[in-house]
Structures are given as C-alpha cells and as structure tokens.
Coordinates of C-alpha atoms and ligand atoms in Angstrom, one line a residue:
M1 CA 78.6 141.9 134.5
I2 CA 81.8 140.7 132.8
H3 CA 81.9 137.9 135.3
K4 CA 78.3 137.0 134.5
N5 CA 79.0 136.9 130.8
I6 CA 82.0 134.7 131.2
K7 CA 79.9 132.3 133.3
R8 CA 77.3 132.3 130.6
L9 CA 79.9 131.6 127.9
I10 CA 81.3 128.8 129.9
S11 CA 78.0 127.1 130.4
V12 CA 77.2 127.4 126.7
A13 CA 80.6 125.9 125.9
V14 CA 80.0 123.0 128.3
A15 CA 76.5 122.4 126.9
T16 CA 77.8 122.3 123.3
G17 CA 80.7 120.1 124.2
M18 CA 83.3 122.7 123.3
L19 CA 85.2 122.1 126.5
A20 CA 86.0 118.5 125.7
F21 CA 89.6 118.4 124.6
G22 CA 89.0 121.2 122.1
A23 CA 88.3 123.9 124.6
V24 CA 91.4 125.9 125.2
A25 CA 92.7 127.6 122.1
G26 CA 96.4 127.5 121.4
E27 CA 98.9 127.3 118.7
V28 CA 99.9 124.1 117.1
E29 CA 103.1 124.0 115.1
V30 CA 103.1 121.0 112.8
L31 CA 106.0 119.6 110.9
H32 CA 105.2 117.6 107.8
W33 CA 106.4 117.0 104.2
W34 CA 103.0 117.1 102.5
T35 CA 103.6 119.6 99.8
S36 CA 102.4 117.9 96.6
G37 CA 98.9 118.7 95.2
G38 CA 97.1 115.8 96.9
E39 CA 99.2 116.0 100.1
A40 CA 98.6 119.7 100.5
K41 CA 94.9 119.3 100.1
S42 CA 94.9 116.6 102.8
V43 CA 96.8 118.6 105.4
A44 CA 94.7 121.6 104.7
E45 CA 91.8 119.7 106.1
L46 CA 93.5 119.2 109.4
K47 CA 94.3 122.9 109.5
R48 CA 90.7 123.8 108.7
L49 CA 89.3 121.6 111.5
L50 CA 91.7 122.9 114.1
E51 CA 91.1 126.5 113.2
A52 CA 87.4 125.8 113.4
D53 CA 88.0 124.9 117.0
G54 CA 89.8 128.2 117.6
H55 CA 93.4 126.9 117.4
T56 CA 96.1 128.6 115.4
W57 CA 98.0 126.5 112.8
K58 CA 101.6 127.2 112.3
D59 CA 102.8 125.4 109.2
F60 CA 106.2 123.8 109.3
A61 CA 106.4 122.1 105.9
V62 CA 109.7 120.7 104.7
A63 CA 109.4 119.6 101.1
G64 CA 110.8 116.3 99.9
G65 CA 108.9 113.1 99.3
G66 CA 109.5 110.3 101.8
G67 CA 110.5 112.9 104.4
E68 CA 114.3 112.6 104.6
S69 CA 114.8 116.3 104.6
A70 CA 112.0 116.9 107.1
M71 CA 113.6 114.5 109.5
T72 CA 116.9 116.3 109.3
V73 CA 115.3 119.6 110.0
L74 CA 113.3 118.1 112.9
K75 CA 116.5 116.7 114.6
S76 CA 118.1 120.1 114.6
R77 CA 115.0 121.8 116.1
V78 CA 114.7 119.2 118.9
V79 CA 118.4 119.3 119.7
S80 CA 118.2 123.1 120.1
G81 CA 115.4 122.5 122.7
N82 CA 112.6 123.9 120.5
P83 CA 110.5 121.0 119.3
P84 CA 107.3 121.7 117.3
T85 CA 103.9 120.6 118.7
A86 CA 103.7 117.7 116.4
A87 CA 105.8 116.0 113.7
Q88 CA 105.0 113.5 111.0
I89 CA 107.1 110.6 112.3
K90 CA 106.4 106.9 111.6
G91 CA 107.0 103.3 112.6
P92 CA 110.0 102.2 114.6
S93 CA 111.4 105.8 114.6
I94 CA 108.7 106.6 117.1
Q95 CA 110.6 104.4 119.6
E96 CA 113.9 106.2 118.8
W97 CA 112.2 109.5 119.6
G98 CA 110.7 107.9 122.7
D99 CA 114.2 106.9 123.9
E100 CA 115.2 110.6 123.7
G101 CA 112.6 111.4 126.4
V102 CA 111.1 114.3 124.5
L103 CA 107.6 113.1 123.8
A104 CA 104.2 114.0 125.3
N105 CA 101.9 111.4 126.8
L106 CA 98.5 111.1 125.1
D107 CA 97.0 108.5 127.3
E108 CA 94.4 110.8 128.8
V109 CA 92.8 111.6 125.5
A110 CA 93.3 108.1 124.2
K111 CA 91.4 106.7 127.1
A112 CA 88.6 109.2 127.0
K113 CA 88.1 108.5 123.3
G114 CA 88.6 104.8 123.4
W115 CA 91.5 104.6 120.9
D116 CA 92.4 101.0 121.9
D117 CA 88.9 99.9 120.8
V118 CA 88.8 101.8 117.5
L119 CA 92.3 101.1 116.2
P120 CA 93.6 97.7 115.0
A121 CA 96.4 96.5 117.1
V122 CA 98.8 96.6 114.1
V123 CA 98.3 100.4 114.2
S124 CA 98.0 101.2 117.9
D125 CA 101.1 99.2 118.8
V126 CA 103.2 101.5 116.6
M127 CA 101.7 104.6 118.3
K128 CA 102.9 103.6 121.8
Y129 CA 106.1 104.0 123.6
N130 CA 106.5 101.9 126.8
G131 CA 102.7 101.2 126.6
N132 CA 101.8 104.9 126.5
Y133 CA 100.3 106.7 123.5
V134 CA 102.8 109.2 122.1
A135 CA 101.5 109.4 118.5
V136 CA 98.3 109.5 116.7
P137 CA 97.6 107.8 113.3
V138 CA 96.1 109.6 110.4
N139 CA 95.9 106.8 107.8
V140 CA 97.1 103.6 106.4
H141 CA 98.8 103.8 103.0
R142 CA 99.3 100.7 100.8
V143 CA 102.7 100.9 99.1
N144 CA 102.6 97.9 96.7
W145 CA 100.5 99.5 94.0
M146 CA 100.9 99.9 90.3
W147 CA 99.1 103.0 88.9
V148 CA 98.0 102.6 85.3
N149 CA 96.8 104.8 82.5
P150 CA 94.4 102.4 80.7
E151 CA 94.3 104.5 77.5
V152 CA 98.0 104.0 77.0
F153 CA 97.8 100.3 77.6
K154 CA 94.9 100.1 75.1
K155 CA 96.8 102.1 72.4
A156 CA 99.8 99.9 72.9
G157 CA 97.7 96.7 72.8
A158 CA 99.3 95.7 76.1
K159 CA 97.9 93.6 78.9
I160 CA 98.0 94.7 82.6
P161 CA 100.9 92.7 84.0
T162 CA 100.2 90.4 87.0
T163 CA 103.8 88.9 87.1
W164 CA 107.2 90.4 86.5
D165 CA 107.5 88.4 83.3
E166 CA 104.3 89.8 82.0
F167 CA 105.6 93.3 83.0
S168 CA 108.5 92.9 80.5
E169 CA 106.1 91.8 77.7
A170 CA 103.8 94.8 78.4
A171 CA 106.6 97.3 78.8
E172 CA 108.1 96.2 75.5
K173 CA 104.8 96.8 73.6
I174 CA 104.3 100.2 75.3
Q175 CA 107.8 101.3 74.4
K176 CA 107.3 100.3 70.8
A177 CA 104.1 102.2 70.7
G178 CA 106.0 105.4 71.6
F179 CA 105.1 105.8 75.3
I180 CA 107.2 105.7 78.4
P181 CA 106.4 102.3 80.1
V182 CA 107.4 103.3 83.6
A183 CA 107.2 106.8 85.2
H184 CA 109.9 106.9 87.8
G185 CA 111.7 109.5 89.8
G186 CA 115.3 108.6 90.4
Q187 CA 115.6 109.4 94.1
A188 CA 116.8 106.9 96.7
W189 CA 113.4 106.6 98.4
Q190 CA 111.6 106.0 95.1
D191 CA 114.2 103.4 94.0
A192 CA 113.6 101.7 97.4
T193 CA 109.8 101.9 97.0
T194 CA 109.9 100.1 93.7
F195 CA 112.5 97.6 94.9
E196 CA 110.4 96.6 98.0
S197 CA 107.4 95.8 95.7
I198 CA 109.7 93.7 93.5
V199 CA 111.1 91.8 96.5
L200 CA 107.5 91.1 97.6
G201 CA 106.5 90.1 94.1
V202 CA 109.5 87.9 93.5
G203 CA 109.9 86.3 96.9
G204 CA 106.5 86.5 98.5
A205 CA 105.5 87.8 101.9
D206 CA 107.5 85.3 104.0
F207 CA 110.7 86.1 102.1
Y208 CA 110.0 89.8 102.4
K209 CA 109.5 89.5 106.2
K210 CA 112.7 87.4 106.6
A211 CA 114.7 90.0 104.6
F212 CA 113.3 93.3 105.6
V213 CA 111.9 92.7 109.0
D214 CA 114.0 89.9 110.5
L215 CA 117.1 91.0 108.5
D216 CA 117.9 87.4 108.1
S217 CA 121.4 87.1 106.4
K218 CA 120.5 84.0 104.3
S219 CA 117.6 86.0 102.7
L220 CA 119.4 89.3 102.3
N221 CA 122.2 87.6 100.3
S222 CA 120.2 84.9 98.4
P223 CA 119.3 83.8 94.9
T224 CA 115.9 85.4 95.4
M225 CA 117.4 88.7 96.3
V226 CA 119.7 88.5 93.2
K227 CA 116.5 87.8 91.1
A228 CA 114.9 90.9 92.7
F229 CA 117.8 93.1 91.7
D230 CA 117.6 91.6 88.1
V231 CA 114.0 92.7 88.0
L232 CA 114.9 96.2 89.2
R233 CA 117.4 96.5 86.4
E234 CA 114.7 95.4 84.0
V235 CA 112.3 98.0 85.3
K236 CA 114.9 100.7 84.9
K237 CA 115.2 99.8 81.2
Y238 CA 111.7 101.0 80.7
T239 CA 112.1 104.4 82.4
D240 CA 113.0 107.6 80.5
K241 CA 116.2 109.5 80.5
D242 CA 114.9 112.4 82.5
A243 CA 114.0 110.2 85.5
P244 CA 117.1 111.0 87.7
G245 CA 116.1 113.4 90.5
R246 CA 112.5 113.7 89.4
D247 CA 109.9 114.2 92.2
W248 CA 107.4 111.4 92.6
N249 CA 104.4 113.6 91.9
L250 CA 105.8 114.7 88.6
A251 CA 106.2 111.0 87.7
T252 CA 102.5 110.5 88.6
A253 CA 101.6 113.5 86.4
M254 CA 103.2 111.6 83.4
V255 CA 100.7 108.8 84.0
I256 CA 97.9 111.2 84.4
K257 CA 98.7 113.0 81.2
G258 CA 99.1 109.8 79.2
E259 CA 102.9 110.2 78.6
A260 CA 103.7 107.1 80.6
A261 CA 101.8 103.8 81.2
M262 CA 102.5 103.0 84.9
Q263 CA 104.1 104.0 88.1
F264 CA 105.1 101.9 91.1
M265 CA 104.2 104.0 94.1
G266 CA 102.1 104.0 97.3
D267 CA 98.6 105.3 97.2
W268 CA 99.6 108.9 98.0
A269 CA 99.8 108.8 94.1
K270 CA 96.1 108.4 94.1
G271 CA 95.9 111.8 95.8
E272 CA 97.4 113.3 92.7
F273 CA 95.0 111.6 90.4
T274 CA 92.1 112.8 92.6
A275 CA 93.4 116.4 92.8
A276 CA 93.6 116.4 89.0
G277 CA 89.9 115.4 88.9
K278 CA 90.5 111.9 87.6
M279 CA 88.3 109.0 88.5
A280 CA 89.5 105.6 89.8
G281 CA 88.5 102.7 87.6
K282 CA 87.8 105.0 84.6
D283 CA 90.6 107.5 84.0
F284 CA 93.2 105.4 85.9
G285 CA 93.6 102.0 87.3
C286 CA 95.1 100.6 90.5
Y287 CA 96.5 97.2 90.5
P288 CA 98.8 95.3 93.0
A289 CA 102.4 95.5 91.7
P290 CA 103.2 92.3 89.7
G291 CA 103.2 89.2 91.9
T292 CA 101.8 90.9 95.0
K293 CA 98.1 90.2 94.9
G294 CA 96.8 89.3 98.3
T295 CA 99.6 91.1 100.1
F296 CA 99.7 94.6 101.5
T297 CA 102.8 96.6 102.3
F298 CA 101.6 99.1 105.0
N299 CA 102.8 102.6 105.7
I300 CA 101.0 104.3 108.5
D301 CA 101.4 108.1 108.7
S302 CA 101.2 109.4 112.2
F303 CA 101.9 112.6 114.2
V304 CA 104.2 112.2 117.2
M305 CA 103.5 114.8 119.9
F306 CA 106.4 116.5 121.6
D307 CA 106.6 117.6 125.2
V308 CA 105.6 121.3 125.0
G309 CA 105.5 121.9 128.7
G310 CA 102.0 122.4 130.1
G311 CA 99.4 125.2 129.6
D312 CA 97.5 126.1 126.5
A313 CA 100.1 124.7 124.2
A314 CA 99.7 121.2 125.7
K315 CA 95.9 121.6 125.7
A316 CA 95.9 122.5 122.0
Q317 CA 98.1 119.6 121.3
Q318 CA 95.7 117.2 123.1
A319 CA 92.9 118.8 121.0
M320 CA 94.8 118.1 117.8
A321 CA 95.3 114.5 118.8
S322 CA 91.6 114.1 119.5
T323 CA 90.6 115.8 116.2
I324 CA 92.8 113.5 114.2
M325 CA 91.1 110.4 115.5
E326 CA 87.5 111.8 114.9
P327 CA 85.7 110.0 112.1
E328 CA 85.1 113.3 110.3
F329 CA 88.8 114.0 110.0
Q330 CA 89.7 110.3 109.2
E331 CA 87.2 110.4 106.3
I332 CA 88.0 113.7 104.6
F333 CA 91.7 113.5 105.1
N334 CA 91.9 110.0 103.5
L335 CA 89.6 110.9 100.6
N336 CA 92.2 113.5 99.6
K337 CA 95.3 111.6 100.6
G338 CA 94.6 108.3 98.7
S339 CA 95.0 106.2 101.8
I340 CA 92.4 104.5 104.0
P341 CA 91.4 105.5 107.6
A342 CA 93.4 104.1 110.4
R343 CA 90.2 103.9 112.5
L344 CA 88.1 100.8 112.2
N345 CA 84.5 100.6 111.1
M346 CA 84.3 103.8 109.1
P347 CA 81.6 104.2 106.5
R348 CA 83.0 103.2 103.0
D349 CA 80.5 104.8 100.7
K350 CA 82.4 108.0 99.8
F351 CA 85.6 106.0 99.0
D352 CA 86.5 104.8 95.5
V353 CA 87.3 101.3 94.2
C354 CA 91.0 101.6 94.9
A355 CA 90.3 102.4 98.6
H356 CA 87.7 99.6 98.8
D357 CA 90.3 97.2 97.4
S358 CA 92.8 98.5 99.9
M359 CA 90.4 98.2 102.8
D360 CA 89.6 94.6 101.8
E361 CA 93.2 93.6 101.4
F362 CA 94.3 95.3 104.7
V363 CA 91.9 93.0 106.6
G364 CA 92.3 90.0 104.2
S365 CA 96.1 90.0 104.2
A366 CA 96.2 90.3 108.0
G367 CA 94.5 86.9 108.1
T368 CA 96.8 85.2 105.6
G369 CA 100.2 86.5 106.6
G370 CA 100.4 88.9 103.6
L371 CA 100.3 92.1 105.6
V372 CA 103.9 93.4 105.8
P373 CA 105.5 96.7 107.0
S374 CA 107.1 98.9 104.3
M375 CA 110.8 99.0 104.6
A376 CA 111.1 102.0 102.2
H377 CA 108.7 104.0 104.3
G378 CA 110.2 103.5 107.7
M379 CA 107.8 100.8 109.0
S380 CA 110.0 97.8 109.3
V381 CA 113.4 98.8 110.5
F382 CA 115.2 101.6 112.4
S383 CA 116.4 104.5 110.3
A384 CA 120.1 103.5 110.2
V385 CA 119.2 100.1 108.6
Q386 CA 116.8 101.7 106.2
G387 CA 119.5 104.2 105.2
A388 CA 121.9 101.3 104.6
I389 CA 119.4 99.5 102.3
Y390 CA 118.6 102.7 100.5
D391 CA 122.3 103.2 99.7
V392 CA 122.8 99.8 98.2
V393 CA 119.6 99.8 96.2
T394 CA 120.4 103.3 94.8
S395 CA 124.0 102.6 94.0
F396 CA 122.9 99.5 92.2
Y397 CA 120.3 101.4 90.3
N398 CA 122.7 104.1 89.2
S399 CA 125.7 101.9 88.2
D400 CA 126.4 98.7 86.4
M401 CA 126.9 96.7 89.6
S402 CA 125.9 93.1 89.2
S403 CA 122.9 91.7 91.0
T404 CA 125.1 89.2 92.8
D405 CA 127.4 92.0 94.1
A406 CA 124.3 94.0 95.1
A407 CA 122.9 91.1 97.2
K408 CA 126.3 90.7 98.9
Q409 CA 126.6 94.4 99.6
L410 CA 123.0 94.5 100.9
L411 CA 124.0 91.9 103.6
S412 CA 127.2 93.6 104.6
A413 CA 125.6 97.1 104.6
V414 CA 122.7 95.9 106.8
Q415 CA 125.1 94.1 109.2
S416 CA 127.4 97.1 109.6
S417 CA 124.4 99.4 110.3
L418 CA 123.2 97.3 113.3
Ligands
GAL501 C1 105.5 108.8 102.5 C2 104.4 109.2 103.4 C3 103.2 109.5 102.5 C4 103.6 110.4 101.3 C5 104.9 110.0 100.7 C6 105.4 111.0 99.6 O1 106.6 108.4 103.3 O2 104.1 108.2 104.3 O3 102.3 110.2 103.3 O4 103.5 111.7 101.6 O5 105.9 109.8 101.6 O6 105.7 112.2 100.2

C-alpha cells in the first residue's frame, strides 16, 4: 500500500514537472548582504520561490552595503571547510574562488535550461570558470545614476545637471535654498561609487576602461584623473556634516524625504524609492550622472555555488540555480531590486521608466563602446586592486591631499597591488 502511494506520488510529480531540477527538497544556506528595505524585499522573493518548491532557506545575511564584511565572513567559513550553499560573489572574484577549487559545477542545469542562449555573453562569461558555469546571475545593476528629488530642484530653481560644471551651478542654488545638495554616505565603497561615475563623466568610456580595466599607468596618473579628483572634492563640498559613516540607504532616504536633492548611487537605490511607495518619473527622477549619458557602468549580482558534496544538498543547490534563471524570478526580483533582468527578451511592461532607460542603455552602450564594468562594485579588477583604489580615493576624500598627489598615489597603489 505504502509502496503504491509512493509510486502514485512519483507519477504525479513527474506529470507536473516537479521532478525537474526542483524535485528533491533540501536546505540552501545563502550568504548575501541584502539587508536594506528594497534589498530585503528582493531576496525574500528568492526565499519564497524556493520554499514553494519544498526547500528550506537558511539565511546567512551579513549587513554592510557593497559586501566587504560579507566577503570577510565568507572567507573564514570556507577556510574552515564549511562553505554555504551559495554566496553573493561577483565579477573577477568568481575566478579567484574558482582557483581555490571549492566551487560546484552547474553545467548540467545550464545546458538543460539553455543558459548560453538566454544570457548575453557579457553576463555569461563572468559566470564561468574554465568554461564551466559556477555562478548564476540575478540581475544587471547600472551604477552611473543620479537620483533626484524633483521637488527640491523646483523649490531651488535649479536645473538637472548634465555636466559637472552644471552640477556646481545647481548645487550652489540648492544649498542657498536651504537643502542638502548631495546625500552621501562617507564609506570607502560609496566614495568609490561616486568617484567612478566622475571618472566616466570627466574622461569618457575609453579613458575609464584604460584606467580601471587595463590599469594603464599613463591614465591612472594623468591630468584627466587629476580633474576627476578635483570634481570629487567639489561634490564633497555639497554634502552634509553627518555624511561620514552613513549607510547608503539612509542617504537615499534623505532624497526620498526631500531633505537632499540628489544621490550618486547604483540603481539598488531605486529599490528604496519603490519600497517607500514612490513612483519613478513622478516622485523621483533617474538621470545618468553628469557627463555619462550613453554609457552604462554595469554591476552584475550573482550567486556562486560551492561544492557541497552530493546528495540532497547538491540537488537543492541545482534547483536554486534553476529557479534564479526562471523568468518569474528574474522579473519579481528585479522589480524590487531596482535592477534589470540578466536574462534576455524578458517582458518589459511591469518595469518603470528608469528600468526601461537602463534596458535601452545596456543594449545601446554595448554597441558604442560605452558599456563598462564597475570598478567600485568588483566588476573590473581583482579584489586587491579594487582595495588599493578604494584606499586612495577614501584617503583623498577624508583629507586635504591635493588632486595631483592623489593621482600619483593611485598609480603607485595600483602598481604595488598587482
Ligand atoms: C552592491 C550590490 C548591490 C547592492 C549594493 C548595496 O555591491 O551589487 O546588489 O546591494 O551593493 O548593498
């Protein structure tokens, strides 16, 4: 009798497709740093979908925007031989983890679900180690955004800036009208996020790539880089005295509440506006950071899967990878997160104007050479180089170092990190 029931259950499962990659229930332990309002709502969707398939979600959240703390915790877990099922790891770091020989191989599910056909090469290349899928992408974030409270601009009689010179004019008016021009959180990764948009705006995409991808010495220490540091100093002038140490989502809240006029931040900031019930194009505006129209600094979030042995744990892991790539997840997750789906040819109707702009620019900029990897978000260089750049940018930001010295230090710090 029991035997008969099990047989019947199995045939029902097969008929309803439950046994495809989602069949065996297991636990997935997932390391991430998505703890802000919009981020938490996004990751909750992944948990919901996996639990609906019968899996157990073990949350391993390590707070801290940009993920520096999460990566430190992850290293100690892996070193002690106890990796989580999956961890939010991005860009060239995936190769570093691959070199450690601790990752799972996702080729079976990738092949069955045709990942090579539904992902743009700029995304799928990053997900592979030695040609094998080891990671699965959840989204594409655009970093070079400027988030705007239109009411504040209106009250101050200021124009939305499209160049860094216009930025100073607008910021001056906003400050005189009694608002904080720029909402900023003084943390190394946020300083670097603003700085990379400035470098892109001041130098253009080719210069950005020479400096932050090729690490070309003539670009790292150059008059253009000096100018970029000058602009960073100018931006700092228009932040408030409480900026040091502030979390990025609290800075976004200042724009939401109309205390500040703008924030330079990737589109995870949009997740905060959305979670606060604000509407793109009406309550807030999204514009490319000054001078960066037609370019796109990409930041692709992905989950790297660790080798968890075989059995149910591995099966649940494959199911998680499969779920992440499903259109249902890619849509709901990105609606909450502020990013756009990593998967191609997704319906656009539920997405707002900022996401449409991002989708258009992602494709458009790829054709014109304006699509560049984010240095600040671990897309363009290995972590040691990124850390060296962070250090120089932040010590410039927090001291009276001259821009000329900063450019010199940038070059020497990068060289000694290689
Ligand atoms: C980025 C990450 C985003 C967002 C942000 C702030 O590095 O890619 O998904 O969460 O940090 O935490």
